[in-house]
């Protein structure tokens, strides 16, 4: 319309009312009071009884700016209400986006709830599984394309969704390593819904601004997970280390990104040397290779993998034996009695705190009614508060004691099950390595140290089992 005005095709604009023309009062005033008169355009707003050609109605020149301001304020008010409503829905874990992430779809019963998409959900699970098994992002994207699996963009379009994204760079909608990484790093697949990352300054400015992370709407266990949190964490760790493929293969070396120099912390580099037609494969410190700032820490690949296999098997045996000790202690009558006693003591102290709170309220009422004078009120009040504080400290001590007791039975069952499953495996695989091991430290001379993925949990379980065995031995001596 404005182009037709500039071309001289239009000389009169008629609108139902001013709000139908514009709600931004600055632009509305600029057009109505300056641009249209300068261009000889007649402007009519029927419901507001405004006609720019009526020079007698001078009062309109004063009223029109106020009406435009009111229309603008109405938009601002609506914007605030909508933002508040959407934020409430986000905090309640309701999905408010237009399109679901690949792997999920909106529930047919409630569009604010997302549920797994059978086709795309299985693809997402395969991607996480392949990464754990040692496939690189390039290999995964190539495999998905060879299998004819639709990329996220192509899948949405095949479902009739009018979806557009800034990530699309080519006309052909194929899988790329970037698309695979985007899926592998999205925490939504663990059942955690994160919304409200971006906002705009106000309803007039559409520029997106990243909000501080503490202001994001995060809801854990919000929907059905496609992968476990532990699997997600393992994949994030793998994506942060060396993910290069072996030449001519689609999988990563067994200890790539896992073997590190025990002295300088640099990754161990896999090298292949050929002497008299015979190949020798070994690992060496990457810093030694680059700048000789560290010794070589050279170790044959076969020796390293064999030592990792044997050491991990020994650590698994120790862990499972310790877990059995803890499990037996957790099933014992004395263990359950200790738990029950601690809970009863905490409950008694909580009742004591409630009693002192009631007495303080009663004391204040007596002081207000003049039954107790000011000096007595201060003395008695201080006495009650001291006793209440002592009870609160006692609860803190009892809760720590309860945590120590619970530590005897609370264990990361998923991690332990992985160790149980691996116990019967005949050889080392990439999946086992990345699932159980955080790093393998290689010392000069060939010694190694394995840091398990849940190393703190491992040490806690072994230490707790040792404590329980010592307690049991002491009780047996007393008897």
XYZ file of C-alpha atoms in Angstrom:
479
model
C 0.000 0.000 0.000
C 2.779 2.440 0.895
C 4.513 1.684 -2.391
C 1.267 2.493 -4.246
C 1.086 5.743 -2.288
C 4.628 6.630 -3.360
C 3.813 5.735 -6.968
C 0.783 8.052 -6.932
C -1.748 5.234 -7.442
C -3.491 5.907 -4.108
C -4.615 9.301 -2.841
C -6.953 8.227 -0.015
C -6.624 5.615 2.784
C -9.703 4.458 4.711
C -9.492 2.260 7.860
C -12.060 0.968 10.302
C -10.313 2.710 13.215
C -6.843 3.915 14.148
C -5.840 0.600 15.781
C -6.342 -1.144 12.406
C -3.819 1.199 10.811
C -1.065 1.057 13.442
C -0.516 0.342 17.131
C 2.964 1.839 17.322
C 2.153 5.432 18.281
C 5.403 6.944 16.962
C 4.967 5.452 13.470
C 1.224 6.217 13.451
C 1.849 9.874 14.320
C 4.640 10.152 11.749
C 2.440 8.882 8.930
C -0.798 10.646 9.882
C 0.640 14.026 10.864
C 3.652 14.323 8.538
C 4.023 11.890 5.655
C 0.407 11.676 4.429
C -0.187 15.460 4.477
C 3.150 16.032 2.710
C 2.209 13.508 0.006
C -1.352 14.826 -0.356
C -2.953 11.627 0.964
C -6.356 11.829 2.612
C -6.648 9.577 5.695
C -10.021 8.469 7.163
C -10.642 6.435 10.357
C -14.375 5.698 10.384
C -15.047 4.624 14.008
C -12.796 7.386 15.354
C -14.645 9.992 13.207
C -11.364 11.252 11.827
C -10.909 12.738 8.356
C -7.713 14.565 7.553
C -9.608 16.584 4.912
C -11.942 18.029 7.592
C -9.985 21.108 8.592
C -12.824 22.296 10.883
C -12.416 19.437 13.389
C -9.381 20.885 15.125
C -10.050 18.805 18.250
C -8.998 15.659 16.408
C -5.468 16.981 16.120
C -5.224 16.764 19.929
C -7.198 13.524 20.461
C -5.565 11.397 17.736
C -2.092 11.224 19.401
C -3.700 10.092 22.664
C -5.699 7.386 20.879
C -2.539 6.154 19.188
C -0.781 6.098 22.584
C -3.648 4.079 24.092
C -3.506 1.588 21.212
C 0.249 1.222 21.788
C -0.255 0.720 25.540
C -2.849 -1.956 24.813
C -0.259 -3.902 22.780
C 2.279 -3.573 25.572
C -0.243 -4.819 28.143
C -1.157 -7.824 25.993
C 2.544 -8.601 25.447
C 3.240 -8.599 29.196
C 0.288 -10.898 29.880
C 1.282 -13.345 27.127
C 4.920 -13.420 28.291
C 3.811 -14.082 31.861
C 1.438 -16.837 30.749
C 4.090 -18.541 28.605
C 6.669 -18.340 31.399
C 4.205 -19.987 33.801
C 3.629 -22.806 31.311
C 7.384 -23.263 30.862
C 7.961 -23.468 34.622
C 5.180 -26.082 34.825
C 6.953 -28.199 32.221
C 4.467 -27.543 29.422
C 5.933 -27.463 25.934
C 5.223 -24.089 24.278
C 7.257 -24.359 21.070
C 5.824 -24.482 17.569
C 7.850 -27.530 16.539
C 9.177 -30.462 18.541
C 12.833 -31.437 18.453
C 13.699 -34.430 16.260
C 12.719 -37.601 18.130
C 9.591 -36.224 19.764
C 6.124 -35.121 18.714
C 3.238 -33.343 20.398
C 0.735 -35.546 22.171
C -2.588 -35.846 20.375
C -4.362 -35.485 23.731
C -2.455 -32.439 25.006
C -0.281 -30.350 22.662
C 1.655 -29.001 25.655
C 3.039 -32.511 26.264
C 5.717 -34.124 24.088
C 5.957 -37.879 23.533
C 8.524 -40.010 21.668
C 8.154 -40.257 17.906
C 8.491 -43.949 17.035
C 10.466 -43.434 13.805
C 12.737 -40.544 14.822
C 13.064 -41.727 18.428
C 14.743 -44.960 17.360
C 17.156 -42.987 15.167
C 18.141 -40.831 18.149
C 18.768 -43.934 20.265
C 20.885 -45.427 17.482
C 22.994 -42.261 17.288
C 23.819 -42.378 21.009
C 24.533 -46.126 20.814
C 26.817 -45.740 17.795
C 28.820 -42.982 19.490
C 29.333 -45.212 22.523
C 30.409 -48.064 20.244
C 33.165 -45.913 18.780
C 31.695 -44.475 15.583
C 32.667 -40.925 14.663
C 30.150 -38.220 13.795
C 31.186 -38.371 10.129
C 30.699 -42.130 10.021
C 27.285 -41.857 11.661
C 26.050 -39.184 9.245
C 27.312 -41.244 6.277
C 25.618 -44.372 7.600
C 22.287 -42.584 8.104
C 22.416 -41.249 4.543
C 23.297 -44.698 3.124
C 20.406 -46.268 5.047
C 18.071 -43.667 3.546
C 16.976 -42.313 6.923
C 15.401 -38.879 6.585
C 17.324 -36.003 8.148
C 15.498 -33.909 10.802
C 14.560 -31.223 8.261
C 13.456 -33.717 5.609
C 11.447 -35.690 8.171
C 9.532 -32.608 9.311
C 8.751 -31.664 5.715
C 7.610 -35.234 4.975
C 5.101 -34.886 7.825
C 3.660 -31.749 6.222
C 5.218 -29.295 8.671
C 6.015 -25.851 7.260
C 9.359 -25.842 9.045
C 12.305 -23.584 8.239
C 15.708 -23.400 9.911
C 18.837 -21.285 9.647
C 20.930 -24.475 9.851
C 20.013 -25.518 6.299
C 22.899 -24.589 3.994
C 22.195 -26.804 0.953
C 19.138 -27.695 -1.092
C 19.719 -31.426 -0.534
C 18.455 -32.371 2.935
C 21.051 -34.923 4.073
C 22.527 -35.833 7.436
C 25.721 -33.987 8.400
C 28.160 -34.411 11.324
C 26.869 -31.075 12.662
C 23.284 -32.383 12.718
C 24.414 -35.555 14.500
C 26.337 -33.534 17.106
C 23.329 -31.266 17.639
C 21.246 -34.312 18.558
C 23.993 -35.900 20.669
C 24.361 -32.740 22.806
C 20.655 -32.038 23.404
C 19.694 -32.861 26.989
C 16.001 -33.059 26.072
C 16.531 -36.742 25.194
C 17.126 -37.538 28.901
C 13.640 -36.302 29.828
C 14.784 -32.796 30.812
C 12.897 -29.950 29.141
C 14.821 -26.676 28.801
C 12.879 -23.664 27.528
C 13.046 -19.884 27.674
C 16.696 -19.561 26.664
C 16.035 -16.482 24.560
C 13.908 -13.371 24.951
C 13.372 -9.988 23.279
C 13.791 -6.551 24.911
C 10.079 -5.708 24.417
C 7.125 -6.257 22.101
C 8.507 -3.759 19.566
C 12.044 -5.133 19.203
C 12.335 -8.649 17.747
C 16.090 -9.060 18.275
C 16.693 -12.238 20.320
C 18.809 -12.037 23.475
C 20.295 -15.055 25.289
C 19.090 -15.080 28.908
C 21.399 -16.006 31.808
C 21.360 -19.765 32.374
C 19.884 -19.440 35.871
C 16.775 -17.853 34.307
C 16.088 -20.736 31.917
C 12.992 -22.840 32.589
C 14.401 -26.315 33.353
C 12.116 -29.238 34.235
C 13.756 -32.590 35.026
C 11.945 -35.914 34.431
C 9.382 -33.952 32.456
C 8.712 -36.454 29.663
C 9.689 -39.934 28.559
C 13.449 -40.157 28.034
C 14.952 -41.687 24.904
C 18.370 -42.226 26.537
C 19.482 -42.484 30.149
C 21.231 -39.582 31.853
C 24.319 -41.741 32.293
C 24.478 -42.524 28.573
C 24.084 -38.838 27.792
C 26.935 -37.927 30.152
C 29.213 -40.566 28.629
C 28.509 -39.262 25.127
C 29.259 -35.675 26.197
C 32.607 -36.826 27.560
C 33.383 -38.652 24.322
C 32.504 -35.637 22.206
C 34.994 -33.554 24.171
C 37.956 -35.831 23.366
C 39.670 -37.212 20.269
C 37.017 -38.657 17.939
C 39.147 -39.291 14.839
C 38.585 -42.489 12.893
C 41.105 -45.130 12.016
C 42.148 -44.835 8.335
C 39.784 -46.818 6.129
C 37.490 -47.662 9.046
C 34.272 -46.226 10.460
C 35.176 -46.789 14.118
C 37.506 -45.099 16.562
C 40.558 -46.763 18.090
C 39.831 -48.654 21.289
C 41.613 -46.204 23.624
C 41.382 -42.982 21.587
C 40.748 -40.035 23.885
C 41.004 -42.337 26.925
C 44.738 -43.041 27.223
C 46.623 -40.051 28.672
C 50.146 -39.326 29.859
C 50.320 -39.729 33.632
C 52.949 -36.958 33.968
C 51.787 -34.112 31.716
C 48.140 -35.101 31.148
C 48.377 -34.941 27.343
C 46.608 -37.535 25.199
C 48.586 -40.572 24.139
C 49.027 -40.714 20.356
C 48.771 -43.990 18.461
C 51.715 -44.560 16.112
C 52.472 -47.250 13.541
C 56.068 -48.007 12.527
C 57.155 -50.464 9.857
C 60.546 -52.183 10.264
C 61.665 -54.837 7.787
C 58.108 -55.169 6.554
C 56.730 -55.755 10.049
C 54.311 -53.288 11.647
C 54.730 -52.120 15.234
C 51.800 -50.298 16.842
C 52.369 -48.312 20.014
C 51.183 -45.305 22.005
C 53.335 -42.357 23.001
C 52.842 -38.988 24.731
C 51.648 -36.382 22.228
C 53.743 -33.683 23.950
C 56.852 -35.744 23.362
C 55.933 -36.038 19.719
C 55.310 -32.277 19.378
C 57.991 -30.543 21.418
C 59.889 -33.164 23.455
C 58.744 -31.448 26.687
C 57.774 -34.813 28.146
C 59.307 -38.288 27.910
C 57.832 -40.671 25.350
C 55.927 -42.982 27.765
C 56.041 -45.427 24.862
C 53.979 -48.603 25.257
C 52.875 -51.226 22.744
C 49.195 -51.105 21.845
C 48.707 -54.802 22.580
C 50.422 -54.491 25.993
C 48.360 -51.423 26.911
C 45.063 -53.022 25.934
C 45.978 -56.234 27.755
C 46.872 -54.340 30.955
C 43.704 -52.286 30.757
C 41.686 -55.491 30.332
C 43.329 -57.216 33.316
C 43.242 -54.149 35.598
C 39.619 -53.379 34.781
C 38.656 -56.984 35.408
C 40.369 -56.893 38.828
C 38.710 -53.573 39.740
C 35.317 -54.954 38.699
C 35.800 -58.029 40.885
C 36.722 -55.821 43.877
C 33.726 -53.561 43.222
C 31.192 -56.374 42.954
C 32.558 -58.101 46.063
C 32.262 -54.807 47.958
C 28.730 -54.349 46.679
C 27.767 -57.799 48.000
C 29.135 -56.857 51.439
C 27.055 -53.658 51.429
C 23.971 -55.489 50.164
C 24.216 -58.081 52.961
C 24.640 -55.308 55.537
C 21.614 -53.489 54.117
C 19.522 -56.640 54.523
C 20.625 -57.251 58.097
C 18.238 -56.636 60.999
C 20.735 -54.370 62.820
C 21.066 -52.172 59.740
C 17.300 -51.675 59.517
C 17.094 -51.027 63.248
C 19.754 -48.290 62.969
C 17.787 -46.620 60.206
C 14.547 -46.779 62.177
C 16.162 -45.388 65.341
C 17.683 -42.454 63.474
C 14.354 -41.572 61.834
C 12.563 -41.738 65.195
C 15.162 -39.426 66.779
C 14.805 -36.904 63.948
C 11.011 -36.995 64.306
C 11.296 -36.402 68.073
C 13.555 -33.366 67.561
C 11.170 -31.945 64.932
C 8.304 -32.212 67.451
C 10.528 -30.474 70.004
C 11.120 -27.560 67.597
C 7.375 -27.298 66.942
C 6.755 -27.172 70.693
C 9.241 -24.318 71.209
C 7.707 -22.384 68.292
C 4.270 -22.686 69.889
C 5.661 -21.613 73.261
C 7.273 -18.551 71.660
C 3.948 -17.573 70.090
C 2.187 -18.022 73.423
C 4.893 -16.011 75.214
C 4.497 -13.154 72.725
C 0.712 -13.141 73.285
C 1.234 -12.984 77.083
C 3.665 -10.085 76.601
C 1.215 -8.278 74.340
C -1.586 -8.730 76.890
C 0.621 -7.433 79.710
C 0.817 -10.748 81.569
C 4.626 -10.886 81.144
C 6.778 -7.751 81.464
C 9.475 -6.782 78.981
C 12.525 -8.058 80.914
C 10.970 -11.473 81.660
C 9.827 -11.716 78.045
C 13.400 -11.181 76.778
C 14.896 -13.759 79.186
C 12.308 -16.465 78.482
C 12.383 -15.784 74.739
C 16.180 -16.181 74.623
C 15.933 -19.457 76.571
C 13.364 -20.898 74.146
C 15.392 -19.799 71.108
C 18.584 -21.409 72.483
C 16.767 -24.715 73.061
C 15.207 -24.542 69.590
C 18.630 -23.901 68.006
C 20.090 -26.882 69.879
C 17.291 -29.089 68.551
C 17.948 -27.842 64.986
C 21.662 -28.652 65.313
C 20.766 -32.105 66.624
C 18.607 -32.690 63.538
C 21.521 -31.723 61.292
C 23.753 -34.258 63.058
C 21.081 -36.971 62.848
C 20.483 -36.290 59.156
C 24.195 -36.674 58.440
C 24.134 -39.923 60.384
C 21.134 -41.053 58.322
C 23.032 -40.203 55.136
C 25.991 -42.287 56.295
C 23.671 -45.214 57.019
C 21.923 -44.799 53.676
C 25.294 -44.719 51.939
C 25.528 -48.369 52.812
C 22.607 -49.242 50.513
C 22.321 -46.352 48.028
C 24.427 -47.081 44.965
C 24.445 -46.162 41.296
C 22.640 -49.318 40.151
C 22.971 -48.565 36.419
C 26.741 -48.221 36.709
C 26.993 -51.385 38.802
C 24.873 -53.314 36.323
C 27.280 -52.315 33.564
C 30.137 -53.808 35.587
C 28.139 -57.000 36.218
C 27.320 -57.294 32.525
C 30.938 -56.721 31.538
C 32.264 -59.283 34.025
C 31.406 -62.120 31.655
C 32.661 -60.413 28.476
C 35.679 -62.169 26.919
C 37.436 -59.091 25.534
C 37.662 -55.321 25.683
C 35.362 -53.296 23.417
C 35.022 -49.572 22.777
C 31.562 -49.622 24.381
C 32.965 -51.150 27.587
C 35.880 -48.709 27.667
C 33.780 -45.554 27.303
C 31.043 -46.827 29.642
C 33.328 -47.717 32.539
C 36.563 -45.764 32.134
C 37.153 -42.033 32.344
C 40.873 -42.213 31.577
C 43.848 -44.565 31.505
C 47.001 -42.927 32.872
C 50.186 -44.322 31.351
C 53.414 -43.965 33.363
C 56.966 -44.086 32.041
C 58.000 -47.705 32.191
C 54.588 -49.115 31.248
C 52.645 -48.957 34.509
C 49.038 -47.815 34.156
C 46.311 -46.395 36.393
C 42.632 -46.640 35.500
C 40.293 -43.834 36.562
C 36.756 -45.188 36.368
C 33.900 -43.097 35.019
C 32.341 -43.158 38.496
C 35.651 -43.261 40.352
C 34.318 -41.451 43.434
C 31.433 -43.917 43.623
C 33.865 -46.831 43.246
C 36.086 -45.591 46.084
C 33.080 -44.863 48.291
C 31.640 -48.361 47.824
C 34.979 -50.081 48.464
C 35.638 -47.892 51.532
C 32.134 -48.481 52.892
C 32.497 -52.239 52.438
C 35.798 -52.093 54.326
C 34.145 -50.219 57.207
C 31.298 -52.748 57.399
C 33.717 -55.670 57.404
C 35.748 -54.080 60.228
C 32.554 -53.455 62.218
C 31.499 -57.047 61.673
C 34.900 -58.351 62.809
C 34.783 -56.136 65.920
C 31.264 -57.358 66.817
C 32.387 -60.955 66.370
C 35.354 -60.406 68.731
C 33.053 -58.889 71.363
C 30.738 -61.873 71.154
